[in-house]
Amino acid sequence: MSRYFYYHIVLVSLLNLMLFVPHILIRYRYQGAVTSMALAVVIGTAMTFMYTYIMGKFPGLGMPEILDKFLPKMVVKPIMVFMAAMWIIGPSIALVSYAVLINRFINPDTSPVMVLILLSGVCIYAATRSTLTLAFLVEMGMLINFPIILFILLKAVRSDAINWDAIRTVANYWTQMPNLQSVGAASYIFTGYVSFAIYNRLMPPNIRIRHRWIIPISGSAILLLTFFVPIGFHGTEAVENYLYVWSVTADSLMMNYGFIERVIFMFLIMYLNLTLIYTASGWHQAIEFLKALSNSYKPSVDDVPMKRNGFIYSTVIALLTVIYLYYVNEKTTFAISGYWLSFRMFIEIGTVVTMFIFARKGTNSS
Amino acid sequence: MRLKGAAVVLSLLLMSTALSGCGFKDIDKRFFVVAMGIDLPDEGKGFKVTLRLAVPSPKTEPGSAMSQIETIQSQTIAEAVRLAKSHVDKELDFGHCKIFVLGEKLIKQGYNDVLEWVTRRRDVQSVSYFAIGRPDAATIVKVQPPTERYPGNALFLAFGTDGTESSYSMTAYAFDFGRRAEEQGLDPVLPLIRKEKAMENYYITRIALLDKSKMVMLLTPQETQLYNQIANHFGKSTVRSKVDNNNMVIAANSVRSHYDIVSGENGTHTLRLKLRVSGIIEEAPPGVYDQDWGKLEAGFSEQTAAEIKTMLEKIQKAGVDPFGFGLRYRATHAGSPKTWEAWQQIYPELQFDIRVKIHIEGTGLVR
């Protein structure tokens, strides 16, 4: 069962590109991005380890149920709404930026709003399935997409076009102090564990997440790739100019004898899959948080037939996302994404520490 | 349940309305731009843009490639491209435009506007090729080589590693041009395409060195080859030496190079460049087998080292850094803006210590 945990970790860490994490880190490449990344590895790993400990203490329980145990209803409900909002923002930013990406690179003649409506249609359908179905969806998605993404990443690292001097130059700026936005952005790589706020309901008792040492290693590896590969391709200066820095980097690769020469299209399709899975999974959790508001709510991981509430909530979320794209431009999305990433880090630290205290209390009293 | 089915059908129908009138145009209603040339206009300001449009043909045999040429003059490149659309009957598609030729006059005046347009535009491939056209870009784009199988193919094959690989030319990709144009300590290089009068063909034997805004010097074919050996470790190249008025040439099998910047006493800096080439003698006077190979190797090494030193000093005098010595200095020194400032002081005074080691593997099939 541990593998379901790792699917979420890897999914989120690969998805960082859609939330402009590389863009933010590269902006601060001379002002402490390197140290921020090191700090983020420490924070991220510590959070993940604490969270797995908490989950082990409450097998089969989601975050709403755990909070219910320790806090009065009046306190839990606002927290649920807040958590749901946090869960909507991340995936929705990813989906919006993907819709814009399709407009830029695949079909410039279709409006991004239209693309987003179609994408959210898919996500509404997927997000309203049961928790169990989504766990399988994530597994299948990762098994299909991960090898190809790994191939693209390795191809990029092994390319002749990469300039290692540029990478070393930026790595030399390791004496700068870390800064908040970079730490927030970099620590996002490790944030896959929070998905278990809901998915923990699937975990049977007496489960231990094994091979946890993989987390800091894979996380740092993906973080380093995310940050340094674009610098290797576009140099220390020009790399800052690109808004969709990884799309342009994928476009700088070539597969002469592949069935398609330009790697970018393969890259975009892989990330389309990842974004859809991530959004479906994220919205699903937001819906579960919102469902937990009602007093008669009983958590269930495999509810057939689906509750009508789920549809209503997800449609509202999708509508908000579409309205957001309609009114907000790219520049604001970049800024919002940056603030959200740092804000999210504090919320997560707060949540994990609180729940850690509950977990200790829970074991002491029983 | 029936209501739900109806809702699904209805929503699908609603979505399908969005699909009509979208931007999808059939392939027979598109003109594929295969090469684009940008020049200074004959008179006035702005740009002269020359597009080579592929005319679709059912045949792909040598000589069957047909293309249409459009030349437009305008204040900006973006406007010129829009104007070109009104000259033709089909939608222009840049998705297959793999080569951008910049006129020699334009590049001597400044290339930043062009690069700006190229990097901003979404459908320009980052892996497209860049080159300089002599006498101008329009002439190069208009060339129709008789052996071409489909439009633009000859130029595509001239660059990259698919077709010919010559040690006298190099490939400059768009993303590489973009990075070098801004990098501190690494300057752009572009190959130069030349057309001889009355010959429908391309000649690519020299590369041009650029600074951050314009072209500053041209390398000779011999220097171009040395550049390729040092910067790109280009095998399939040659090394020449002259012993007692006899030319000897080694065909290189492997080329390796390494350089670092060492600081000497009293603030001088030296670039220590090591080049190792090993190969087989391809052209030499008879009896070379019985000569002392060690002596021959030393002769080769000495002459090549002298050539490299002359070239590097020439490049240094021109104030450009196509090899990325400055970037190497930044990569090996403390990360701070001061490092770059220090390098700008160091480079004009930089000493060169060239150590070439040529290894003769054999003398070919004869003695």
XYZ file of C-alpha atoms in Angstrom:
733
model
C 0.000 0.000 0.000
C 2.957 2.365 0.449
C 3.042 2.854 -3.281
C -0.169 4.860 -3.225
C 1.620 7.282 -0.967
C 4.547 7.616 -3.343
C 2.317 8.177 -6.374
C 1.068 11.372 -4.793
C 4.552 12.476 -3.769
C 5.916 12.006 -7.283
C 2.835 13.436 -9.000
C 3.040 16.685 -7.074
C 6.791 16.992 -7.367
C 6.648 16.599 -11.150
C 3.760 18.997 -11.405
C 5.778 21.891 -9.981
C 6.394 23.107 -13.530
C 2.731 23.981 -13.981
C 2.770 26.199 -10.892
C 5.696 28.304 -12.075
C 8.051 26.916 -9.418
C 11.050 26.968 -11.810
C 10.145 30.470 -12.903
C 10.162 31.723 -9.316
C 13.384 29.942 -8.411
C 15.125 31.197 -11.534
C 14.089 34.751 -10.778
C 15.983 34.443 -7.500
C 18.906 32.455 -8.945
C 21.424 35.113 -7.851
C 19.576 35.927 -4.627
C 19.520 32.731 -2.683
C 17.580 30.207 -4.741
C 20.261 27.577 -4.125
C 20.192 27.907 -0.338
C 16.400 28.139 -0.403
C 16.291 24.832 -2.210
C 18.522 23.210 0.399
C 16.328 24.599 3.163
C 13.212 23.418 1.347
C 14.577 19.881 1.197
C 14.984 19.895 4.983
C 11.552 21.403 5.642
C 9.816 19.203 3.095
C 11.375 15.997 4.346
C 10.634 16.820 7.985
C 7.002 17.618 7.166
C 6.578 14.423 5.177
C 8.074 12.282 7.936
C 5.908 13.911 10.611
C 2.845 13.483 8.462
C 3.467 9.801 7.844
C 3.787 9.419 11.604
C 0.424 11.152 12.105
C -1.227 8.973 9.485
C 0.098 5.864 11.156
C -1.588 6.981 14.376
C -4.990 7.434 12.733
C -5.416 4.591 10.273
C -8.437 4.910 7.996
C -9.237 8.430 9.098
C -9.202 11.541 6.975
C -8.319 14.957 8.266
C -11.970 15.989 8.851
C -12.529 13.019 11.157
C -9.254 13.529 13.008
C -10.031 17.178 13.683
C -13.558 16.237 14.752
C -12.075 14.039 17.439
C -10.136 16.830 19.090
C -11.887 20.083 18.267
C -15.449 21.353 18.637
C -17.622 21.413 15.503
C -17.728 25.199 15.436
C -13.963 25.321 15.017
C -13.692 22.428 12.589
C -16.164 23.784 10.027
C -14.313 27.010 9.176
C -11.109 25.008 8.997
C -12.763 22.659 6.497
C -13.831 25.551 4.276
C -10.379 27.063 4.464
C -8.682 23.763 3.618
C -11.043 23.258 0.703
C -10.117 26.713 -0.583
C -6.423 25.866 -0.324
C -7.104 22.686 -2.238
C -8.970 24.482 -4.983
C -6.382 27.201 -5.623
C -3.359 25.019 -6.468
C -4.981 22.654 -8.939
C -7.000 25.454 -10.478
C -3.889 27.533 -11.139
C -2.331 24.479 -12.762
C -5.402 23.937 -14.926
C -5.640 27.591 -15.918
C -1.979 27.772 -16.838
C -2.366 24.593 -18.837
C -5.284 26.026 -20.783
C -3.137 29.050 -21.603
C -0.276 26.752 -22.590
C -2.512 24.884 -25.046
C -3.514 28.195 -26.511
C 0.117 29.247 -26.886
C 1.682 26.090 -28.229
C -0.945 23.788 -29.682
C -3.888 25.712 -31.021
C -3.607 29.499 -30.915
C -6.941 29.991 -32.629
C -9.086 28.513 -29.860
C -9.716 30.711 -26.879
C -8.175 29.507 -23.619
C -11.559 29.900 -21.925
C -13.044 27.295 -24.249
C -10.146 24.946 -23.642
C -10.495 25.442 -19.905
C -14.220 24.651 -20.013
C -13.498 21.352 -21.761
C -10.668 20.517 -19.369
C -12.786 21.309 -16.318
C -15.551 19.132 -17.733
C -13.168 16.201 -17.580
C -12.037 17.189 -14.103
C -15.598 17.540 -12.793
C -16.337 14.035 -13.933
C -13.154 12.590 -12.454
C -13.277 14.543 -9.203
C -16.780 13.351 -8.335
C -15.787 9.668 -8.406
C -15.151 7.868 -5.162
C -11.881 8.214 -3.273
C -10.951 4.644 -4.139
C -11.453 5.247 -7.867
C -9.261 8.321 -7.695
C -6.508 6.411 -5.948
C -6.521 3.979 -8.863
C -6.722 6.818 -11.361
C -3.603 8.378 -9.884
C -1.834 5.033 -9.980
C -2.666 4.408 -13.626
C -1.801 7.943 -14.616
C 1.565 7.766 -12.931
C 2.417 4.368 -14.369
C 1.659 5.560 -17.891
C 3.202 9.013 -17.758
C 6.110 8.747 -15.371
C 8.434 6.649 -17.583
C 8.012 9.011 -20.521
C 8.571 12.100 -18.396
C 11.648 10.456 -16.923
C 12.835 9.803 -20.468
C 12.425 13.464 -21.410
C 14.205 14.618 -18.250
C 17.118 12.238 -18.785
C 17.310 13.226 -22.430
C 17.583 16.834 -21.357
C 20.337 16.121 -18.839
C 22.358 14.080 -21.291
C 21.991 16.563 -24.136
C 25.123 18.077 -25.664
C 23.457 21.454 -25.766
C 23.437 21.789 -22.008
C 26.058 24.241 -20.791
C 27.521 22.953 -17.550
C 29.512 26.131 -17.003
C 26.271 28.097 -16.705
C 24.967 25.576 -14.180
C 28.166 25.763 -12.153
C 28.069 29.542 -12.267
C 24.610 29.651 -10.719
C 25.491 26.927 -8.224
C 28.343 29.166 -7.091
C 25.794 31.577 -5.652
C 25.297 29.323 -2.647
C 26.442 31.918 -0.142
C 23.307 34.063 -0.473
C 20.657 33.967 2.240
C 17.484 32.054 1.419
C 14.310 34.041 0.820
C 10.674 33.329 1.469
C 9.302 33.060 -2.071
C 12.037 30.673 -3.156
C 11.658 28.465 -0.082
C 7.897 28.434 -0.587
C 8.269 27.516 -4.229
C 10.947 24.893 -3.673
C 9.174 23.226 -0.759
C 6.168 22.665 -3.015
C 8.097 19.729 -4.530
C 7.633 17.831 -1.266
C 4.038 18.669 -0.664
C 2.532 15.496 -2.108
C 1.981 14.128 1.381
C -0.896 16.519 2.088
C -3.049 14.548 -0.327
C -3.304 12.045 2.477
C -5.558 14.420 4.346
C -8.301 12.511 2.520
C -6.583 9.489 0.999
C -5.597 8.258 4.443
C -9.126 6.908 4.650
C -7.959 4.134 2.345
C -5.077 3.135 4.590
C -5.610 -0.045 6.539
C -4.451 -0.237 10.187
C -0.891 -1.196 11.012
C 0.458 0.115 7.762
C 3.926 1.505 7.646
C 5.143 3.626 4.781
C 8.353 1.910 3.866
C 11.451 3.253 2.087
C 10.859 6.766 3.302
C 14.482 7.650 2.552
C 13.415 7.846 -1.109
C 11.549 11.075 -0.414
C 14.489 13.445 0.209
C 16.477 11.840 -2.593
C 13.815 11.911 -5.290
C 12.635 15.320 -4.137
C 16.090 16.871 -4.334
C 16.720 15.221 -7.688
C 13.543 16.648 -9.196
C 14.226 20.022 -7.602
C 17.724 20.149 -9.067
C 16.469 19.130 -12.517
C 13.657 21.667 -12.414
C 16.020 24.480 -11.567
C 19.281 23.688 -13.306
C 18.277 22.121 -16.616
C 16.661 25.314 -17.980
C 19.727 27.255 -16.858
C 21.934 24.798 -18.727
C 19.901 25.291 -21.887
C 19.279 29.010 -21.799
C 22.302 30.299 -19.934
C 22.461 32.276 -16.741
C 20.893 35.419 -18.192
C 18.472 34.574 -20.998
C 16.725 31.944 -18.887
C 14.984 34.683 -16.961
C 13.222 35.943 -20.075
C 11.081 32.915 -20.637
C 7.670 32.719 -19.019
C 7.062 29.050 -19.759
C 10.646 28.135 -19.197
C 10.210 24.370 -19.246
C 8.129 24.355 -22.412
C 10.876 26.270 -24.164
C 13.464 23.914 -22.709
C 11.540 20.886 -23.969
C 11.378 22.621 -27.343
C 15.167 22.884 -27.342
C 15.397 19.107 -27.398
C 15.131 17.073 -30.536
C 14.340 13.475 -31.306
C 15.632 13.040 -34.829
C 14.490 9.476 -35.136
C 11.484 9.546 -32.853
C 8.071 9.465 -34.436
C 7.840 13.176 -33.739
C 10.866 15.413 -33.951
C 9.893 18.110 -31.503
C 9.963 16.911 -27.924
C 7.717 19.751 -26.821
C 4.556 18.063 -28.066
C 5.276 14.888 -26.182
C 6.123 16.975 -23.143
C 2.883 18.931 -23.383
C 0.755 15.814 -23.689
C 2.442 14.220 -20.685
C 1.891 17.324 -18.643
C -1.697 17.566 -19.833
C -2.245 14.124 -18.333
C -0.498 15.019 -15.101
C -2.393 18.288 -14.755
C -5.737 16.592 -15.283
C -4.938 13.909 -12.723
C -3.652 16.440 -10.227
C -6.672 18.685 -10.666
C -9.096 15.792 -10.407
C -7.399 14.589 -7.244
C -7.172 18.088 -5.761
C -10.777 19.013 -6.488
C -11.888 15.669 -5.141
C -10.263 16.468 -1.829
C -11.800 19.929 -1.777
C -15.186 18.321 -2.368
C -14.609 15.849 0.440
C -13.726 18.694 2.798
C -16.885 20.552 1.792
C -19.010 17.423 2.131
C -17.732 17.030 5.686
C -19.491 20.286 6.559
C -22.885 18.631 6.745
C -23.734 17.084 10.113
C -25.136 13.896 8.650
C -21.995 13.264 6.607
C -20.432 9.842 6.866
C -17.073 9.413 5.173
C -17.000 6.642 2.651
C -14.254 5.713 0.251
C -16.376 3.855 -2.242
C -19.781 5.539 -2.340
C -22.128 4.302 -5.050
C -24.216 6.090 -6.184
C -22.476 9.415 -5.991
C -23.875 12.180 -3.898
C -25.422 15.063 -5.703
C -23.491 17.451 -3.437
C -20.253 16.418 -5.101
C -21.493 17.504 -8.506
C -22.730 20.811 -7.203
C -19.484 21.583 -5.411
C -17.275 20.595 -8.327
C -19.354 22.554 -10.821
C -19.038 25.633 -8.644
C -15.284 25.108 -8.395
C -15.018 24.718 -12.155
C -17.112 27.838 -12.712
C -14.901 29.840 -10.367
C -11.862 28.606 -12.269
C -13.308 29.644 -15.623
C -14.337 33.049 -14.282
C -10.846 33.451 -12.880
C -9.253 32.833 -16.281
C -11.695 35.203 -17.911
C -10.846 38.139 -15.678
C -7.242 37.600 -14.606
C -4.245 37.834 -16.922
C -1.037 35.831 -16.985
C 0.957 38.352 -15.030
C -1.424 38.272 -12.074
C -1.538 34.482 -12.194
C 2.247 34.386 -11.861
C 2.097 36.703 -8.871
C -0.775 34.840 -7.214
C 1.015 31.554 -7.728
C 4.128 32.917 -6.020
C 2.186 34.169 -2.988
C 0.088 31.032 -2.785
C 3.187 28.830 -2.743
C 4.671 30.628 0.273
C 1.329 30.942 2.072
C 0.693 27.254 1.496
C 3.998 26.371 3.133
C 3.037 28.139 6.369
C -0.442 26.620 6.388
C 1.030 23.181 5.889
C 3.592 23.612 8.634
C 0.820 24.817 10.935
C -1.468 21.937 10.040
C 1.183 19.289 10.385
C 2.409 20.582 13.738
C -1.149 20.819 15.124
C -2.004 17.352 13.970
C 1.282 16.065 15.314
C 0.296 17.372 18.740
C -3.102 15.664 18.411
C -1.422 12.442 17.421
C 0.814 12.550 20.512
C -2.177 13.362 22.708
C -4.245 10.604 21.116
C -1.639 7.987 21.902
C -0.982 9.221 25.450
C -4.662 9.175 26.477
C -5.426 5.756 25.048
C -31.740 7.985 -14.578
C -33.213 8.953 -17.930
C -32.948 12.590 -16.915
C -29.286 12.165 -16.229
C -28.626 10.622 -19.634
C -30.412 13.497 -21.283
C -28.306 15.945 -19.291
C -25.118 14.281 -20.474
C -26.201 14.346 -24.112
C -27.286 17.951 -23.806
C -24.012 19.057 -22.289
C -22.038 17.201 -24.961
C -24.094 18.957 -27.622
C -23.421 22.274 -25.942
C -19.709 21.591 -25.944
C -19.722 20.573 -29.577
C -20.970 24.000 -30.572
C -17.643 25.304 -29.415
C -15.828 23.079 -31.882
C -17.293 24.622 -35.011
C -15.456 27.571 -36.449
C -12.311 26.841 -34.562
C -8.889 27.518 -35.952
C -8.290 24.148 -37.535
C -7.408 24.650 -41.164
C -6.776 21.728 -43.434
C -3.289 21.085 -44.642
C -4.229 21.967 -48.229
C -5.246 25.413 -47.056
C -1.883 26.116 -45.500
C 1.385 27.389 -46.874
C 4.378 26.067 -44.993
C 7.203 28.533 -44.623
C 10.425 26.540 -44.866
C 12.985 29.304 -44.745
C 12.896 32.916 -43.749
C 15.382 35.596 -44.645
C 15.604 38.939 -42.933
C 17.497 41.842 -44.480
C 17.817 45.548 -44.226
C 15.533 47.167 -46.788
C 16.957 48.525 -50.016
C 15.963 51.989 -48.926
C 14.355 53.487 -45.847
C 14.021 51.961 -42.436
C 12.679 48.630 -41.233
C 13.181 45.126 -42.557
C 12.934 43.236 -45.792
C 11.534 39.805 -45.095
C 11.853 37.010 -47.638
C 9.807 33.877 -47.139
C 10.283 30.620 -48.942
C 6.956 28.832 -49.110
C 6.811 25.151 -49.883
C 4.548 24.242 -52.768
C 3.164 20.816 -51.971
C 4.091 18.257 -54.552
C 3.137 14.584 -54.790
C 6.654 13.682 -55.888
C 9.659 13.504 -53.609
C 12.495 12.953 -56.027
C 15.598 15.060 -56.544
C 14.761 18.231 -58.387
C 11.024 18.094 -57.818
C 10.985 20.577 -54.976
C 9.030 23.658 -55.840
C 8.670 26.769 -53.791
C 7.245 30.219 -53.975
C 9.190 33.240 -52.777
C 7.566 36.253 -51.183
C 9.470 39.408 -50.368
C 7.895 42.062 -48.193
C 9.255 45.258 -46.752
C 7.904 46.809 -43.607
C 8.774 48.747 -40.482
C 8.724 45.647 -38.296
C 9.065 41.930 -38.871
C 5.688 41.194 -37.325
C 3.959 43.559 -39.716
C 5.901 42.192 -42.652
C 4.670 38.700 -41.865
C 1.071 39.928 -41.642
C 1.515 41.723 -44.956
C 2.856 38.525 -46.501
C -0.398 36.830 -45.582
C -2.217 39.172 -47.879
C 0.091 38.262 -50.754
C -0.818 34.605 -50.719
C -3.998 32.578 -50.902
C -3.375 30.186 -48.006
C -2.698 30.522 -44.310
C 0.995 30.884 -43.487
C 2.364 28.311 -41.074
C 5.766 28.803 -39.457
C 5.715 25.450 -37.685
C 8.099 23.946 -40.231
C 10.339 26.941 -40.680
C 13.626 25.449 -39.660
C 16.040 28.066 -40.886
C 16.337 31.788 -40.382
C 18.878 33.615 -42.515
C 19.967 37.062 -41.435
C 21.483 39.336 -44.059
C 25.120 40.253 -43.600
C 24.351 43.988 -43.680
C 21.649 43.568 -41.062
C 23.834 41.565 -38.725
C 26.628 44.108 -39.043
C 24.195 46.785 -37.938
C 22.500 44.885 -35.114
C 20.458 41.731 -34.598
C 18.563 42.374 -31.356
C 15.217 43.280 -32.962
C 15.222 40.056 -34.941
C 16.067 37.919 -31.936
C 13.339 39.633 -29.962
C 10.735 38.686 -32.567
C 12.018 35.130 -32.810
C 11.978 34.371 -29.085
C 8.639 36.022 -28.525
C 6.862 34.221 -31.281
C 5.370 30.956 -30.144
C 5.527 28.961 -33.352
C 9.219 29.486 -34.014
C 10.968 26.290 -33.016
C 13.725 26.613 -30.464
C 15.618 24.062 -32.522
C 15.501 26.026 -35.772
C 18.806 26.996 -37.341
C 20.265 30.470 -37.621
C 22.771 31.605 -40.206
C 24.101 34.703 -41.900
C 23.509 35.177 -45.619
C 26.057 36.677 -47.965
C 25.563 38.883 -49.931
C 22.127 39.039 -48.341
C 19.489 36.754 -46.862
C 17.081 37.079 -49.790
C 19.657 35.632 -52.195
C 20.210 32.616 -49.969
C 16.512 31.972 -49.452
C 15.897 32.174 -53.205
C 18.489 29.520 -54.060
C 16.852 26.380 -55.445
C 19.452 23.604 -55.379
C 18.838 21.113 -58.204
C 19.224 18.113 -55.923
C 16.582 19.117 -53.435
C 13.975 16.440 -52.763
C 11.505 18.716 -51.049
C 11.550 22.456 -50.469
C 14.171 23.610 -48.019
C 15.601 20.140 -47.579
C 19.082 21.064 -48.784
C 19.455 23.782 -46.174
C 18.023 21.584 -43.409
C 20.518 18.852 -44.219
C 23.426 21.277 -44.401
C 22.975 21.904 -40.695
C 22.327 19.516 -37.846
C 23.721 16.012 -37.879
C 21.280 14.371 -40.302
C 23.010 15.133 -43.558
C 26.491 16.398 -44.205
C 28.765 17.031 -41.245
C 31.554 19.348 -42.156
C 34.272 20.575 -39.879
C 34.101 23.912 -41.689
C 30.548 24.704 -40.712
C 28.608 24.662 -37.494
C 25.005 24.566 -36.373
C 23.557 27.445 -34.402
C 20.162 26.689 -32.891
C 17.717 29.432 -32.004
C 17.885 28.727 -28.276
C 21.679 28.713 -28.417
C 21.725 32.038 -30.244
C 19.309 33.411 -27.649
C 21.378 32.263 -24.707
C 24.661 33.490 -26.129
C 23.146 36.859 -26.979
C 22.586 37.555 -23.294
C 25.054 35.377 -21.434
C 27.818 37.083 -19.518
C 30.997 35.462 -20.743
C 29.776 33.684 -23.863
C 29.146 35.384 -27.205
C 27.135 34.249 -30.224
C 28.575 32.533 -33.269
C 26.685 31.981 -36.500
C 27.664 30.157 -39.682
C 27.905 32.174 -42.864
C 26.114 30.923 -45.983
C 27.477 32.233 -49.244
C 26.161 31.936 -52.774
C 28.402 32.032 -55.809
C 27.115 33.764 -58.879
C 25.467 31.479 -61.434
C 25.601 28.521 -59.054
C 22.418 27.328 -57.425
C 24.102 26.079 -54.302
C 25.183 26.981 -50.799
C 28.706 27.371 -49.499
C 29.125 27.197 -45.754
C 32.764 27.389 -44.796
C 33.164 30.199 -42.310
C 31.657 31.289 -39.071
C 31.021 34.786 -37.861
C 31.679 35.974 -34.337
C 29.160 38.360 -32.839
C 29.125 40.534 -29.797
C 25.943 41.341 -27.893
C 24.488 43.432 -30.683
C 26.257 42.875 -34.001
C 28.785 40.931 -36.001
C 32.409 41.849 -35.310
C 34.573 39.397 -37.252
C 34.686 36.419 -39.569
C 36.872 33.388 -39.076
C 38.708 31.854 -42.016
C 37.789 28.267 -42.936
C 40.965 27.053 -41.242
C 40.093 28.898 -38.039
C 36.533 27.663 -38.274
C 37.823 24.125 -38.153
C 39.985 24.911 -35.138
C 36.978 26.483 -33.436
C 34.958 23.334 -34.051
C 37.723 21.155 -32.660
C 38.139 23.199 -29.513
C 34.545 24.160 -28.757
C 32.583 21.216 -30.144
C 35.190 18.424 -30.036
C 34.397 17.868 -33.646
C 35.807 14.607 -35.024
C 35.719 14.085 -38.803
C 38.129 16.985 -39.084
C 41.732 17.363 -40.137
C 45.011 18.674 -38.804
C 47.657 19.912 -41.210
C 51.341 20.431 -40.882
C 54.129 21.312 -43.215
C 57.394 19.439 -42.961
C 60.184 20.275 -45.409
C 57.731 21.858 -47.832
C 55.566 18.751 -47.781
C 51.998 19.002 -46.612
C 50.835 16.337 -44.229
C 47.277 15.895 -43.099
C 45.868 13.821 -40.277
C 42.228 12.770 -40.392
C 41.112 13.006 -36.786
C 39.290 10.157 -35.136
C 38.915 11.717 -31.745
C 39.312 15.276 -30.587
C 39.393 16.244 -26.970
C 39.945 19.627 -25.457
C 40.093 21.055 -22.009
C 40.811 24.509 -20.719
C 41.057 26.303 -17.442
C 42.076 29.722 -16.318
C 44.989 29.888 -13.913
C 46.039 33.008 -12.123
C 49.743 33.603 -12.050
C 51.877 35.894 -9.960
C 51.342 39.655 -9.928
C 47.757 39.403 -11.149
C 48.277 37.919 -14.594
C 45.924 35.240 -15.771
C 46.687 32.490 -18.215
C 44.324 30.352 -20.197
C 45.701 26.839 -20.298
C 44.177 25.020 -23.222
C 44.872 21.379 -23.928
C 43.881 19.852 -27.216
C 44.362 16.170 -27.941
C 43.766 14.896 -31.423
C 44.408 11.377 -32.558
C 43.967 10.133 -36.073
C 45.393 8.531 -39.147
C 47.628 10.193 -41.698
C 45.619 10.748 -44.833
C 48.036 12.687 -46.958
C 51.799 12.614 -46.665
C 54.915 12.145 -48.796
C 55.957 8.520 -49.343
C 58.107 6.913 -46.722
C 56.393 8.568 -43.821
C 56.030 5.183 -42.138
C 59.755 4.894 -41.607
C 60.184 8.339 -40.161
C 60.235 9.035 -36.462
C 56.558 9.386 -35.547
C 57.366 11.162 -32.332
C 59.075 13.888 -34.299
C 56.181 14.121 -36.743
C 53.708 14.383 -33.885
C 55.777 17.126 -32.298
C 55.783 19.015 -35.598
C 52.016 18.725 -35.909
C 51.494 19.787 -32.317
C 53.758 22.777 -32.530
C 52.220 24.145 -35.708
C 48.659 23.627 -34.520
C 49.412 25.272 -31.201
C 50.817 28.291 -32.993
C 47.725 28.499 -35.206
C 45.412 28.298 -32.215
C 47.324 30.959 -30.374
C 47.160 33.346 -33.316
C 43.435 32.754 -33.640
C 42.732 33.241 -29.935
C 44.716 36.465 -29.865
C 42.805 37.713 -32.892
C 39.506 36.906 -31.188
C 40.698 38.489 -27.962
C 41.578 41.681 -29.808
C 38.093 41.793 -31.310
C 36.692 41.722 -27.776
C 34.423 38.708 -28.125
C 34.341 35.391 -26.317
C 32.821 32.678 -28.508
C 34.335 29.835 -26.480
C 32.873 30.907 -23.162
C 36.150 31.503 -21.337
C 34.389 34.163 -19.281
C 31.645 31.773 -18.306
C 34.245 29.220 -17.277
C 35.878 31.887 -15.118
C 32.521 32.656 -13.510
C 31.868 28.953 -13.032
C 35.107 28.427 -11.165
C 35.130 31.548 -9.025
C 32.966 32.840 -6.190
C 29.405 33.634 -7.139
C 29.067 37.379 -7.093
C 28.735 40.178 -9.644
C 32.334 41.126 -8.825
C 33.583 37.987 -10.549
C 32.166 39.149 -13.840
C 33.580 42.635 -13.396
C 36.981 41.118 -12.637
C 36.818 39.022 -15.801
C 36.131 42.036 -17.957
C 39.426 43.448 -16.675
C 41.235 40.136 -17.121
C 40.189 39.141 -20.630
C 41.996 41.846 -22.646
C 45.216 40.985 -20.783
C 44.749 37.217 -20.819
C 47.802 35.110 -21.726
C 47.417 31.891 -23.697
C 49.235 28.707 -22.954
C 48.311 26.236 -25.679
C 49.325 22.612 -25.346
C 48.451 20.467 -28.302
C 49.081 16.758 -28.392
C 48.633 15.099 -31.731
C 48.709 11.336 -31.767
C 49.358 9.429 -34.967
C 47.508 6.136 -34.917
C 48.732 4.943 -38.269
C 49.686 5.974 -41.766
C 46.679 4.656 -43.601
C 46.915 1.629 -45.859
C 50.407 2.298 -47.199
C 53.819 2.950 -45.755
